[in-house]
Every structure is written in structure tokens, then in C-alpha cells.
């Protein structure tokens, strides 16, 4: 018997939103990124891969079940969501812990700060790897044999062939100039490597809102924190929500910063990628405002997903973003290459 998505009930799943699939693992009372419905009957341990709202949605100060995550994510859950620290368990990276008889290891997911993959090994010896959201690199390897890989399939289409993060950052910092104010889009968490690299090149301070400063303080990153200021007049780099990358708002920032003759706005996301354009490309320019798309992604490209599956060689792959049916043929092809 199967769910509507075609996944056998021997590996029970909970659909908690239209995009992400969160799961409970067979042979355990564990679930991953499953907070939308509150406490779930039969579940004893709740694992949170990272602090993005589509994964922690539903988690709030009333939640009273054990949560397991990285130290950075634990800081954020307690500080930003007011969850009682008694329920939040910060686990170390790359060290096997035993929880309810199951071996659990947290591995760096190379997504946002604090993001992890969960490697579970049950008493019967079955191994599950849940990637959370991840950007694959060869540093993920080696891994032990994996029975089921729960994979972040955000960009599981061949047209998403954006370059590695390091290459995109190298291109983006070439835009650095002393007479320009930089406005960089960001999420609540993410894109830190990009605006920190720009800060290093320009030797410039970074403006963030007071709320954003609270978030970034939770990362325990001394290099980043010492560059942050909450007075925009003191900073050449302004980090703003993606939704604030509008021409009128960008012009207002330039008008309030008379030291600069122009403004360069950056929209860093894999969704700006196009095979017909460079990873850092001018999307529009009007007067002193230049707006660039930056194909900087914190999710794996299509080629990286392929390499991940081919290198790990799991018994089975389950998509955690979108529908299983839409990517099943890719999984079959990649697994057949073994």
C-alpha cells in the first residue's frame, strides 16, 4: 500500500506543506523537519535540519518535545522562537551520538549556517541519510553504505547548471569599487559568505537591521560579527531582505549615503541562473543604479545532485522537495549507472 506520492507505507511520510516532504523513519520514533502539526502521536524525537521557516514552521514557545539540531540552530530556536532551552538539544558535528538506541551523526550540509544532514543507523543496521537542504561538495564523502537517501531536490532539473559557490563569489567581488554603495539581498539566514567576501575585499562594514543582527549574533562567527553595524550611514554594504530589492528602495538608500555616487544591488539566488548569461550578470541599469543577478545558490545544482547520488550509491532516493514522480526518472538513471 502506498501514499498518494507512491512511497510505500513501510517508510511513513507526513506531507506538511505543498513543497517540502518531512518524514518519520521506519524502526524509530524520529521525524525530521516536522513541526507544522505540533506533537505527532508516536513520535518522541524531533530533528531540525536548519533554521529556515519552511523547515521549522509550526515550532514555537509552546512546543514541549525533544528537539535535536546543531549548536547554531539551537541558538536560533531558543533566541528567535522562544522555545524553552530544556527541549533543545545541540548535537556536535561529525560525532556519533546514540538517541533512543539509534546512532545519529550530524554532518555539515553546506547550506546556511548551522545546517546539517542527519545520518541515522537503526538497531537493525539500516542507514538513512536525510540531507535537509544542502549544497553538495566532495567533502561530504566518504559515507558509509546508505539504504535510503532523503535528498534536497530544489534544483533537480538539467537547466540548473550554476557554478560552484566559490566561482560565483570570485565573479561577484570583481564588482567591488570604492565609489559604490552595495545593497545585497538575503534571507533571515543565508548568503553570509557572499557579503562577507565583499566586506573583505572592500574592507568595509556591513549594515544589518537590529533584528538581523540578533540572528547573526547566534552564529558565533567572530569575523562576521565584528564587521556588522546597525547604522547604515557607517557602512558601504547594506544587507536587506530579498523583498527590499526594489528600485525605489534602492534609490532611497543611495540618497541617504552621499559619500557614494552610485549603487550596485545584488540578488544572490540560484533562480537568477541562465545558461545564456554569466553567473553574475547585469539585469538592469538606470542612472546610478545597477542591478545584478548573482547565481549564488545554497542548494545543489543538477550536476551536483547527480554526483551526490552516484557517489553515495544509496539503495533508494526519496525527494524532499516537490513531487517524487517529477524526479523519479533521474534517480533511476543515476542509480542504474552503478
Short mmCIF file of C-alpha atoms in Angstrom, two decimals:
data_model
loop_
_atom_site.label_atom_id
_atom_site.label_comp_id
_atom_site.label_asym_id
_atom_site.label_seq_id
_atom_site.Cartn_x
_atom_site.Cartn_y
_atom_site.Cartn_z
CA UNK A 1 0.00 0.00 0.00
CA UNK A 2 1.27 3.50 -0.83
CA UNK A 3 0.59 7.12 -0.14
CA UNK A 4 -0.59 9.38 -2.96
CA UNK A 5 3.05 10.11 -3.80
CA UNK A 6 3.75 6.42 -4.34
CA UNK A 7 6.01 5.98 -1.30
CA UNK A 8 5.43 2.66 0.48
CA UNK A 9 3.92 2.92 3.93
CA UNK A 10 6.82 0.89 5.30
CA UNK A 11 8.61 4.25 5.22
CA UNK A 12 5.88 6.54 6.59
CA UNK A 13 5.83 10.16 5.48
CA UNK A 14 3.97 13.25 6.54
CA UNK A 15 3.21 15.88 3.94
CA UNK A 16 3.32 19.09 5.91
CA UNK A 17 3.32 21.61 3.06
CA UNK A 18 2.99 21.74 -0.70
CA UNK A 19 6.75 21.91 -1.33
CA UNK A 20 8.64 20.02 1.36
CA UNK A 21 8.19 16.45 2.48
CA UNK A 22 9.11 15.69 6.06
CA UNK A 23 9.47 12.16 7.26
CA UNK A 24 9.27 9.76 10.12
CA UNK A 25 11.83 6.98 9.91
CA UNK A 26 10.93 3.30 9.95
CA UNK A 27 12.19 1.43 13.05
CA UNK A 28 12.33 4.70 15.01
CA UNK A 29 10.13 7.24 16.72
CA UNK A 30 12.03 10.04 14.94
CA UNK A 31 10.84 12.67 12.48
CA UNK A 32 12.74 15.34 10.56
CA UNK A 33 11.58 18.93 9.97
CA UNK A 34 8.04 18.04 11.02
CA UNK A 35 6.65 20.80 13.23
CA UNK A 36 3.62 22.18 11.37
CA UNK A 37 1.19 19.84 13.11
CA UNK A 38 2.65 20.15 16.59
CA UNK A 39 3.41 16.99 18.55
CA UNK A 40 2.83 13.90 16.40
CA UNK A 41 1.39 10.77 18.05
CA UNK A 42 4.06 8.09 18.37
CA UNK A 43 6.99 10.44 17.79
CA UNK A 44 9.48 11.03 20.61
CA UNK A 45 12.34 12.89 18.92
CA UNK A 46 12.15 15.84 16.53
CA UNK A 47 15.14 16.67 14.33
CA UNK A 48 15.55 20.12 12.78
CA UNK A 49 17.97 20.35 9.85
CA UNK A 50 18.33 24.16 9.83
CA UNK A 51 16.72 27.45 10.71
CA UNK A 52 14.65 28.27 7.64
CA UNK A 53 10.94 28.84 8.14
CA UNK A 54 9.82 26.23 5.61
CA UNK A 55 11.53 23.64 7.85
CA UNK A 56 10.72 24.93 11.34
CA UNK A 57 7.18 26.18 10.54
CA UNK A 58 4.91 25.40 13.48
CA UNK A 59 7.72 25.44 16.03
CA UNK A 60 7.04 27.96 18.80
CA UNK A 61 7.41 28.58 22.52
CA UNK A 62 4.61 26.13 23.29
CA UNK A 63 6.45 23.14 21.75
CA UNK A 64 7.32 20.68 24.52
CA UNK A 65 9.03 17.74 22.82
CA UNK A 66 12.77 16.97 22.50
CA UNK A 67 14.40 18.75 19.54
CA UNK A 68 17.80 17.76 18.14
CA UNK A 69 19.85 20.07 15.93
CA UNK A 70 23.23 21.80 15.57
CA UNK A 71 24.57 24.33 18.09
CA UNK A 72 23.90 27.30 15.78
CA UNK A 73 20.35 26.14 15.04
CA UNK A 74 19.78 25.59 18.76
CA UNK A 75 20.87 29.17 19.45
CA UNK A 76 18.39 30.44 16.88
CA UNK A 77 15.48 28.27 18.02
CA UNK A 78 15.85 29.49 21.60
CA UNK A 79 16.57 33.14 20.79
CA UNK A 80 14.21 33.74 17.87
CA UNK A 81 11.33 31.34 18.59
CA UNK A 82 11.48 31.41 22.40
CA UNK A 83 11.40 27.62 22.61
CA UNK A 84 12.38 26.54 26.12
CA UNK A 85 16.03 25.52 26.22
CA UNK A 86 15.06 22.39 28.17
CA UNK A 87 13.67 20.90 24.94
CA UNK A 88 16.50 21.93 22.62
CA UNK A 89 19.44 19.54 22.34
CA UNK A 90 22.50 20.78 20.46
CA UNK A 91 24.48 17.88 19.00
CA UNK A 92 28.11 18.08 17.83
CA UNK A 93 29.11 17.75 14.18
CA UNK A 94 30.83 14.58 12.98
CA UNK A 95 30.38 12.73 16.27
CA UNK A 96 28.10 9.73 16.59
CA UNK A 97 25.50 10.03 19.35
CA UNK A 98 23.04 7.38 20.48
CA UNK A 99 19.42 8.51 20.85
CA UNK A 100 16.70 6.01 21.75
CA UNK A 101 19.01 3.20 20.62
CA UNK A 102 19.64 4.78 17.21
CA UNK A 103 23.08 6.03 16.15
CA UNK A 104 22.84 9.64 14.95
CA UNK A 105 25.59 11.71 13.33
CA UNK A 106 25.26 15.33 12.22
CA UNK A 107 27.15 16.26 9.04
CA UNK A 108 27.67 19.72 7.56
CA UNK A 109 25.05 20.35 4.84
CA UNK A 110 26.86 23.36 3.28
CA UNK A 111 23.55 25.26 3.12
CA UNK A 112 23.02 28.10 5.62
CA UNK A 113 24.91 28.47 8.91
CA UNK A 114 24.01 25.65 11.27
CA UNK A 115 22.51 23.46 8.54
CA UNK A 116 23.16 19.75 8.87
CA UNK A 117 22.44 16.40 7.32
CA UNK A 118 21.35 13.58 9.62
CA UNK A 119 22.88 10.13 9.32
CA UNK A 120 20.76 7.59 11.20
CA UNK A 121 21.68 3.95 11.83
CA UNK A 122 18.97 1.81 13.41
CA UNK A 123 19.44 -1.21 15.63
CA UNK A 124 18.95 -3.48 12.60
CA UNK A 125 21.83 -1.75 10.80
CA UNK A 126 19.74 0.18 8.27
CA UNK A 127 21.13 3.61 7.46
CA UNK A 128 19.16 6.68 6.45
CA UNK A 129 20.77 9.93 5.31
CA UNK A 130 18.50 12.97 5.43
CA UNK A 131 20.14 15.87 3.60
CA UNK A 132 17.89 18.63 4.89
CA UNK A 133 18.65 21.44 2.45
CA UNK A 134 22.19 21.02 1.17
CA UNK A 135 24.78 22.14 -1.38
CA UNK A 136 26.74 19.02 -2.27
CA UNK A 137 30.54 19.11 -2.33
CA UNK A 138 33.00 16.20 -2.47
CA UNK A 139 33.83 16.97 1.17
CA UNK A 140 30.61 15.11 2.03
CA UNK A 141 32.49 11.91 1.22
CA UNK A 142 33.26 9.25 2.22
CA UNK A 143 29.98 8.00 3.62
CA UNK A 144 29.05 4.51 4.77
CA UNK A 145 26.57 2.47 2.70
CA UNK A 146 23.19 4.21 2.74
CA UNK A 147 19.88 2.37 2.43
CA UNK A 148 17.71 5.45 1.81
CA UNK A 149 18.86 8.96 0.90
CA UNK A 150 16.31 11.71 1.53
CA UNK A 151 17.54 14.35 -0.91
CA UNK A 152 17.03 18.10 -1.30
CA UNK A 153 15.78 18.29 -4.91
CA UNK A 154 15.16 22.05 -5.14
CA UNK A 155 17.11 22.32 -8.41
CA UNK A 156 16.63 18.81 -9.82
CA UNK A 157 16.31 19.93 -13.44
CA UNK A 158 19.13 19.92 -16.02
CA UNK A 159 18.83 23.65 -16.75
CA UNK A 160 20.07 24.44 -13.25
CA UNK A 161 23.76 24.21 -14.06
CA UNK A 162 25.05 27.10 -11.98
CA UNK A 163 28.73 27.13 -10.97
CA UNK A 164 30.21 26.31 -7.54
CA UNK A 165 29.76 28.94 -4.84
CA UNK A 166 33.46 29.85 -4.83
CA UNK A 167 33.40 30.65 -8.55
CA UNK A 168 30.32 32.84 -8.20
CA UNK A 169 31.79 34.73 -5.24
CA UNK A 170 35.01 35.30 -7.20
CA UNK A 171 32.99 36.86 -10.00
CA UNK A 172 30.80 38.93 -7.69
CA UNK A 173 33.66 40.57 -5.81
CA UNK A 174 35.04 41.84 -9.13
CA UNK A 175 32.23 44.41 -8.94
CA UNK A 176 33.87 45.97 -5.88
CA UNK A 177 34.53 49.69 -6.23
CA UNK A 178 35.13 52.42 -3.69
CA UNK A 179 32.56 54.90 -5.02
CA UNK A 180 29.62 52.49 -4.90
CA UNK A 181 27.16 51.58 -2.20
CA UNK A 182 26.38 47.85 -2.26
CA UNK A 183 22.94 46.50 -1.44
CA UNK A 184 22.86 42.72 -1.05
CA UNK A 185 19.68 40.69 -0.73
CA UNK A 186 19.48 37.99 1.90
CA UNK A 187 17.06 35.75 3.75
CA UNK A 188 16.64 35.59 7.51
CA UNK A 189 19.64 33.30 7.32
CA UNK A 190 21.87 32.72 4.30
CA UNK A 191 24.16 34.45 1.76
CA UNK A 192 26.66 35.32 4.52
CA UNK A 193 29.65 34.01 2.54
CA UNK A 194 28.90 36.40 -0.29
CA UNK A 195 28.51 39.64 1.63
CA UNK A 196 31.36 38.72 3.98
CA UNK A 197 33.68 38.18 0.98
CA UNK A 198 32.66 41.58 -0.39
CA UNK A 199 33.36 43.10 3.00
CA UNK A 200 36.87 41.65 2.99
CA UNK A 201 37.65 42.98 -0.48
CA UNK A 202 36.36 46.48 0.28
CA UNK A 203 37.50 46.45 3.92
CA UNK A 204 34.01 47.74 4.60
CA UNK A 205 31.48 47.42 7.39
CA UNK A 206 28.16 45.67 6.83
CA UNK A 207 24.83 47.23 7.73
CA UNK A 208 22.10 44.94 9.03
CA UNK A 209 18.86 45.73 10.83
CA UNK A 210 18.71 45.25 14.58
CA UNK A 211 16.61 42.11 14.10
CA UNK A 212 19.07 40.71 11.58
CA UNK A 213 21.93 41.47 13.98
CA UNK A 214 20.26 39.32 16.63
CA UNK A 215 20.09 36.45 14.12
CA UNK A 216 23.71 36.80 13.06
CA UNK A 217 24.94 37.01 16.65
CA UNK A 218 23.57 33.47 17.09
CA UNK A 219 26.05 32.16 14.50
CA UNK A 220 29.04 32.66 16.81
CA UNK A 221 31.13 33.87 13.84
CA UNK A 222 33.62 36.41 15.20
CA UNK A 223 34.88 37.53 11.78
CA UNK A 224 31.36 38.30 10.61
CA UNK A 225 30.09 39.87 13.84
CA UNK A 226 32.98 42.34 14.13
CA UNK A 227 32.08 43.76 10.70
CA UNK A 228 28.39 44.33 11.47
CA UNK A 229 26.82 47.69 12.30
CA UNK A 230 23.22 48.79 12.69
CA UNK A 231 23.83 52.37 11.49
CA UNK A 232 23.56 52.39 7.66
CA UNK A 233 25.48 55.69 7.41
CA UNK A 234 28.62 53.89 8.62
CA UNK A 235 28.53 51.06 6.09
CA UNK A 236 29.32 50.57 2.40
CA UNK A 237 27.48 47.25 2.29
CA UNK A 238 23.79 47.06 3.21
CA UNK A 239 22.22 43.63 3.70
CA UNK A 240 18.47 43.73 3.18
CA UNK A 241 15.61 41.23 2.73
CA UNK A 242 15.20 39.99 -0.84
CA UNK A 243 11.82 41.72 -0.95
CA UNK A 244 13.52 45.09 -0.42
CA UNK A 245 15.45 44.86 -3.69
CA UNK A 246 13.09 47.31 -5.36
CA UNK A 247 14.31 50.28 -7.37
CA UNK A 248 12.64 52.92 -5.24
CA UNK A 249 14.04 51.48 -2.01
CA UNK A 250 17.50 51.08 -3.52
CA UNK A 251 17.48 54.71 -4.68
CA UNK A 252 16.46 55.82 -1.19
CA UNK A 253 19.50 54.09 0.25
CA UNK A 254 21.78 55.86 -2.22
CA UNK A 255 20.17 59.23 -1.47
CA UNK A 256 20.90 58.76 2.23
CA UNK A 257 24.55 57.87 1.52
CA UNK A 258 26.06 60.96 -0.18
CA UNK A 259 29.57 59.50 0.00
CA UNK A 260 28.70 57.22 -2.91
CA UNK A 261 27.99 58.20 -6.49
CA UNK A 262 26.18 55.01 -7.45
CA UNK A 263 24.62 51.88 -6.01
CA UNK A 264 25.14 48.25 -7.01
CA UNK A 265 22.37 45.88 -5.95
CA UNK A 266 22.89 42.11 -5.81
CA UNK A 267 20.19 39.45 -5.89
CA UNK A 268 22.01 36.24 -4.92
CA UNK A 269 19.95 33.14 -5.68
CA UNK A 270 20.16 30.14 -7.96
CA UNK A 271 16.85 31.24 -9.50
CA UNK A 272 18.74 34.01 -11.35
CA UNK A 273 20.76 31.39 -13.25
CA UNK A 274 20.52 31.30 -17.02
CA UNK A 275 22.64 29.27 -19.43
CA UNK A 276 22.68 32.33 -21.71
CA UNK A 277 24.24 34.63 -19.11
CA UNK A 278 27.27 34.70 -16.83
CA UNK A 279 26.77 33.77 -13.15
CA UNK A 280 26.95 37.47 -12.24
CA UNK A 281 25.01 39.42 -14.83
CA UNK A 282 23.55 42.90 -15.13
CA UNK A 283 19.76 42.60 -15.13
CA UNK A 284 19.04 46.31 -15.48
CA UNK A 285 20.70 49.69 -15.09
CA UNK A 286 19.02 53.07 -14.73
CA UNK A 287 21.07 56.12 -13.91
CA UNK A 288 23.22 55.47 -10.84
CA UNK A 289 21.52 52.15 -10.06
CA UNK A 290 22.90 48.83 -11.35
CA UNK A 291 21.02 45.63 -10.52
CA UNK A 292 22.82 42.28 -10.82
CA UNK A 293 21.54 38.75 -10.69
CA UNK A 294 24.05 36.52 -8.88
CA UNK A 295 23.64 32.78 -9.38
CA UNK A 296 24.82 32.08 -5.85
CA UNK A 297 22.92 29.10 -4.54
CA UNK A 298 22.93 27.30 -1.23
CA UNK A 299 21.21 24.31 -2.81
CA UNK A 300 22.86 21.70 -5.03
CA UNK A 301 22.89 22.19 -8.79
CA UNK A 302 21.54 19.42 -11.01
CA UNK A 303 25.05 18.15 -11.74
CA UNK A 304 25.88 18.13 -8.03
CA UNK A 305 22.75 16.14 -7.23
CA UNK A 306 23.76 13.60 -9.87
CA UNK A 307 27.26 13.33 -8.45
CA UNK A 308 25.93 13.02 -4.90
CA UNK A 309 23.67 10.10 -5.79
CA UNK A 310 26.29 8.37 -7.94
CA UNK A 311 28.96 8.71 -5.25
CA UNK A 312 26.78 7.69 -2.29
CA UNK A 313 25.09 4.86 -4.21
CA UNK A 314 22.10 4.53 -1.86
CA UNK A 315 19.64 1.70 -2.13
CA UNK A 316 16.95 4.26 -2.78
CA UNK A 317 16.50 8.02 -3.15
CA UNK A 318 13.48 9.99 -1.92
CA UNK A 319 12.90 13.60 -2.97
CA UNK A 320 12.18 16.04 -0.13
CA UNK A 321 11.21 18.96 -2.39
CA UNK A 322 8.43 18.77 -4.97
CA UNK A 323 6.92 15.51 -6.15
CA UNK A 324 8.70 12.18 -6.27
CA UNK A 325 7.16 11.50 -9.67
CA UNK A 326 8.78 14.55 -11.29
CA UNK A 327 12.33 13.43 -10.45
CA UNK A 328 11.99 9.65 -10.21
CA UNK A 329 13.39 9.07 -13.68
CA UNK A 330 16.58 10.96 -12.80
CA UNK A 331 17.08 8.83 -9.69
CA UNK A 332 16.58 5.67 -11.71
CA UNK A 333 19.10 6.79 -14.30
CA UNK A 334 21.72 7.78 -11.72
CA UNK A 335 21.31 4.58 -9.72
CA UNK A 336 21.47 2.48 -12.88
CA UNK A 337 24.96 3.84 -13.57
CA UNK A 338 26.30 1.87 -10.57
#
